Amino acid sequence: MIPRLVSSVSPCIPPPSLLLRRLSTSPPPITPRYILTYAYPPTILSDRVPHRPGHVSLAKSYKSKGTLLYAGGLSPPLPTPDKDTPVEGVFLFTNEDDAREFVDNDPYVKEGVVEEYSVREWACVVTPE
């Protein structure tokens, strides 16, 4: 009996269709986002009281604009007995200009509630979009 020829391509070489797929596959797109972080003092809960309505209103305006995706307080590293007092504020923006503009207009910064802040670019590879 003569063996049947199944493929003329060596089993060590992938078929041309797979080679083309591999060549055309590019790395996932990187979506730049910008993380604004605020360092809060231990007295943040009392210090923020008179300025919180303006701060939250400003955040909501950027959310409505579509450039602030998430915002909130970050508790100390766990485990901690005082997880209700935030040590940092974290804001995720779609662009650097709006993150910096937010800082310039935020009552927390203007009134000295925030000890320091930073804006950093975050290269998002896995996103919900």
mmCIF file of C-alpha atoms in Angstrom:
data_model
loop_
_atom_site.group_PDB
_atom_site.id
_atom_site.type_symbol
_atom_site.label_atom_id
_atom_site.label_comp_id
_atom_site.label_asym_id
_atom_site.label_seq_id
_atom_site.Cartn_x
_atom_site.Cartn_y
_atom_site.Cartn_z
ATOM 1 C CA MET A 1 0.000 0.000 0.000
ATOM 2 C CA ILE A 2 1.281 3.420 -0.925
ATOM 3 C CA PRO A 3 1.051 6.088 1.809
ATOM 4 C CA ARG A 4 -1.236 8.986 0.975
ATOM 5 C CA LEU A 5 0.321 12.432 0.707
ATOM 6 C CA VAL A 6 -1.543 14.689 3.142
ATOM 7 C CA SER A 7 0.471 17.853 2.765
ATOM 8 C CA SER A 8 3.370 18.930 0.699
ATOM 9 C CA VAL A 9 4.456 21.303 3.461
ATOM 10 C CA SER A 10 6.929 20.176 6.069
ATOM 11 C CA PRO A 11 5.378 19.686 9.536
ATOM 12 C CA CYS A 12 8.077 22.024 10.886
ATOM 13 C CA ILE A 13 6.981 24.963 8.736
ATOM 14 C CA PRO A 14 3.590 26.520 9.449
ATOM 15 C CA PRO A 15 1.180 26.896 6.524
ATOM 16 C CA PRO A 16 1.369 30.207 4.620
ATOM 17 C CA SER A 17 -1.962 31.442 6.021
ATOM 18 C CA LEU A 18 -0.615 31.140 9.579
ATOM 19 C CA LEU A 19 2.650 32.859 8.617
ATOM 20 C CA LEU A 20 0.725 35.801 7.134
ATOM 21 C CA ARG A 21 -1.431 36.035 10.256
ATOM 22 C CA ARG A 22 1.680 36.131 12.432
ATOM 23 C CA LEU A 23 3.299 38.835 10.285
ATOM 24 C CA SER A 24 0.193 41.005 10.280
ATOM 25 C CA THR A 25 -0.467 40.676 14.002
ATOM 26 C CA SER A 26 0.739 43.770 15.760
ATOM 27 C CA PRO A 27 1.062 44.288 19.489
ATOM 28 C CA PRO A 28 -2.067 45.500 21.246
ATOM 29 C CA PRO A 29 -2.587 49.255 20.994
ATOM 30 C CA ILE A 30 -1.522 51.301 23.980
ATOM 31 C CA THR A 31 -4.094 53.778 25.205
ATOM 32 C CA PRO A 32 -2.443 56.574 27.161
ATOM 33 C CA ARG A 33 -4.236 57.659 30.315
ATOM 34 C CA TYR A 34 -3.134 60.076 32.995
ATOM 35 C CA ILE A 35 -3.178 59.386 36.702
ATOM 36 C CA LEU A 36 -3.403 62.341 39.028
ATOM 37 C CA THR A 37 -2.576 61.516 42.635
ATOM 38 C CA TYR A 38 -2.989 63.736 45.672
ATOM 39 C CA ALA A 39 -1.133 63.159 48.942
ATOM 40 C CA TYR A 40 -3.516 63.801 51.820
ATOM 41 C CA PRO A 41 -2.568 64.763 55.383
ATOM 42 C CA PRO A 42 -3.796 62.602 58.287
ATOM 43 C CA THR A 43 -6.363 65.350 59.008
ATOM 44 C CA ILE A 44 -7.968 65.133 55.543
ATOM 45 C CA LEU A 45 -11.435 64.225 56.841
ATOM 46 C CA SER A 46 -11.762 67.470 58.792
ATOM 47 C CA ASP A 47 -9.630 69.662 56.479
ATOM 48 C CA ARG A 48 -11.719 68.925 53.410
ATOM 49 C CA VAL A 49 -15.159 69.696 54.877
ATOM 50 C CA PRO A 50 -15.560 73.322 53.676
ATOM 51 C CA HIS A 51 -14.008 72.556 50.263
ATOM 52 C CA ARG A 52 -15.571 69.185 49.449
ATOM 53 C CA PRO A 53 -18.672 70.471 47.598
ATOM 54 C CA GLY A 54 -16.490 72.496 45.193
ATOM 55 C CA HIS A 55 -14.055 69.620 44.766
ATOM 56 C CA VAL A 56 -16.808 67.087 43.990
ATOM 57 C CA SER A 57 -18.586 69.528 41.677
ATOM 58 C CA LEU A 58 -15.371 70.088 39.734
ATOM 59 C CA ALA A 59 -14.799 66.329 39.437
ATOM 60 C CA LYS A 60 -18.354 65.819 38.183
ATOM 61 C CA SER A 61 -17.859 68.521 35.537
ATOM 62 C CA TYR A 62 -14.829 66.656 34.139
ATOM 63 C CA LYS A 63 -16.762 63.394 34.317
ATOM 64 C CA SER A 64 -19.592 65.002 32.289
ATOM 65 C CA LYS A 65 -17.022 66.290 29.809
ATOM 66 C CA GLY A 66 -15.822 62.698 29.412
ATOM 67 C CA THR A 67 -12.203 63.272 30.410
ATOM 68 C CA LEU A 68 -12.335 62.092 34.041
ATOM 69 C CA LEU A 69 -12.974 58.353 34.052
ATOM 70 C CA TYR A 70 -12.586 57.464 37.741
ATOM 71 C CA ALA A 71 -11.836 59.300 40.968
ATOM 72 C CA GLY A 72 -11.712 58.441 44.639
ATOM 73 C CA GLY A 73 -9.763 58.090 47.846
ATOM 74 C CA LEU A 74 -7.156 55.423 48.383
ATOM 75 C CA SER A 75 -6.897 53.854 51.827
ATOM 76 C CA PRO A 76 -3.579 52.962 53.459
ATOM 77 C CA PRO A 77 -2.074 49.597 52.488
ATOM 78 C CA LEU A 78 -4.011 46.699 53.967
ATOM 79 C CA PRO A 79 -4.284 45.394 56.594
ATOM 80 C CA THR A 80 -4.897 48.606 58.454
ATOM 81 C CA PRO A 81 -7.239 49.521 61.272
ATOM 82 C CA ASP A 82 -7.925 52.951 59.744
ATOM 83 C CA LYS A 83 -9.109 52.058 56.247
ATOM 84 C CA ASP A 84 -11.744 54.815 56.299
ATOM 85 C CA THR A 85 -9.239 57.684 56.194
ATOM 86 C CA PRO A 86 -7.846 58.116 52.680
ATOM 87 C CA VAL A 87 -4.129 58.769 52.345
ATOM 88 C CA GLU A 88 -4.269 59.624 48.657
ATOM 89 C CA GLY A 89 -6.723 60.793 46.048
ATOM 90 C CA VAL A 90 -6.533 59.050 42.673
ATOM 91 C CA PHE A 91 -8.014 60.400 39.438
ATOM 92 C CA LEU A 92 -7.868 58.763 36.018
ATOM 93 C CA PHE A 93 -7.999 61.212 33.096
ATOM 94 C CA THR A 94 -8.032 60.679 29.342
ATOM 95 C CA ASN A 95 -5.521 63.474 28.730
ATOM 96 C CA GLU A 96 -2.759 65.335 30.536
ATOM 97 C CA ASP A 97 -4.089 68.847 29.881
ATOM 98 C CA ASP A 98 -7.364 68.188 31.693
ATOM 99 C CA ALA A 99 -5.559 66.529 34.602
ATOM 100 C CA ARG A 100 -3.368 69.618 35.058
ATOM 101 C CA GLU A 101 -6.292 71.994 34.546
ATOM 102 C CA PHE A 102 -8.224 70.082 37.207
ATOM 103 C CA VAL A 103 -5.359 70.628 39.670
ATOM 104 C CA ASP A 104 -5.249 74.352 38.866
ATOM 105 C CA ASN A 105 -8.965 74.718 39.617
ATOM 106 C CA ASP A 106 -9.432 72.292 42.509
ATOM 107 C CA PRO A 107 -10.339 73.892 45.867
ATOM 108 C CA TYR A 108 -8.381 71.145 47.638
ATOM 109 C CA VAL A 109 -5.188 72.397 45.977
ATOM 110 C CA LYS A 110 -6.045 76.108 46.133
ATOM 111 C CA GLU A 111 -6.831 75.932 49.863
ATOM 112 C CA GLY A 112 -3.829 73.779 50.822
ATOM 113 C CA VAL A 113 -5.752 70.609 51.685
ATOM 114 C CA VAL A 114 -3.495 68.606 49.348
ATOM 115 C CA GLU A 115 0.115 68.246 50.525
ATOM 116 C CA GLU A 116 1.487 67.359 47.092
ATOM 117 C CA TYR A 117 0.317 65.951 43.782
ATOM 118 C CA SER A 118 1.657 64.288 40.654
ATOM 119 C CA VAL A 119 0.417 63.661 37.121
ATOM 120 C CA ARG A 120 1.811 60.564 35.437
ATOM 121 C CA GLU A 121 1.177 58.941 32.090
ATOM 122 C CA TRP A 122 -0.131 55.391 32.293
ATOM 123 C CA ALA A 123 0.209 53.191 29.211
ATOM 124 C CA CYS A 124 -2.963 51.079 29.331
ATOM 125 C CA VAL A 125 -2.651 47.846 27.385
ATOM 126 C CA VAL A 126 -5.784 46.120 28.690
ATOM 127 C CA THR A 127 -8.804 48.423 28.579
ATOM 128 C CA PRO A 128 -12.593 48.025 28.609
ATOM 129 C CA GLU A 129 -12.859 49.670 25.171
#
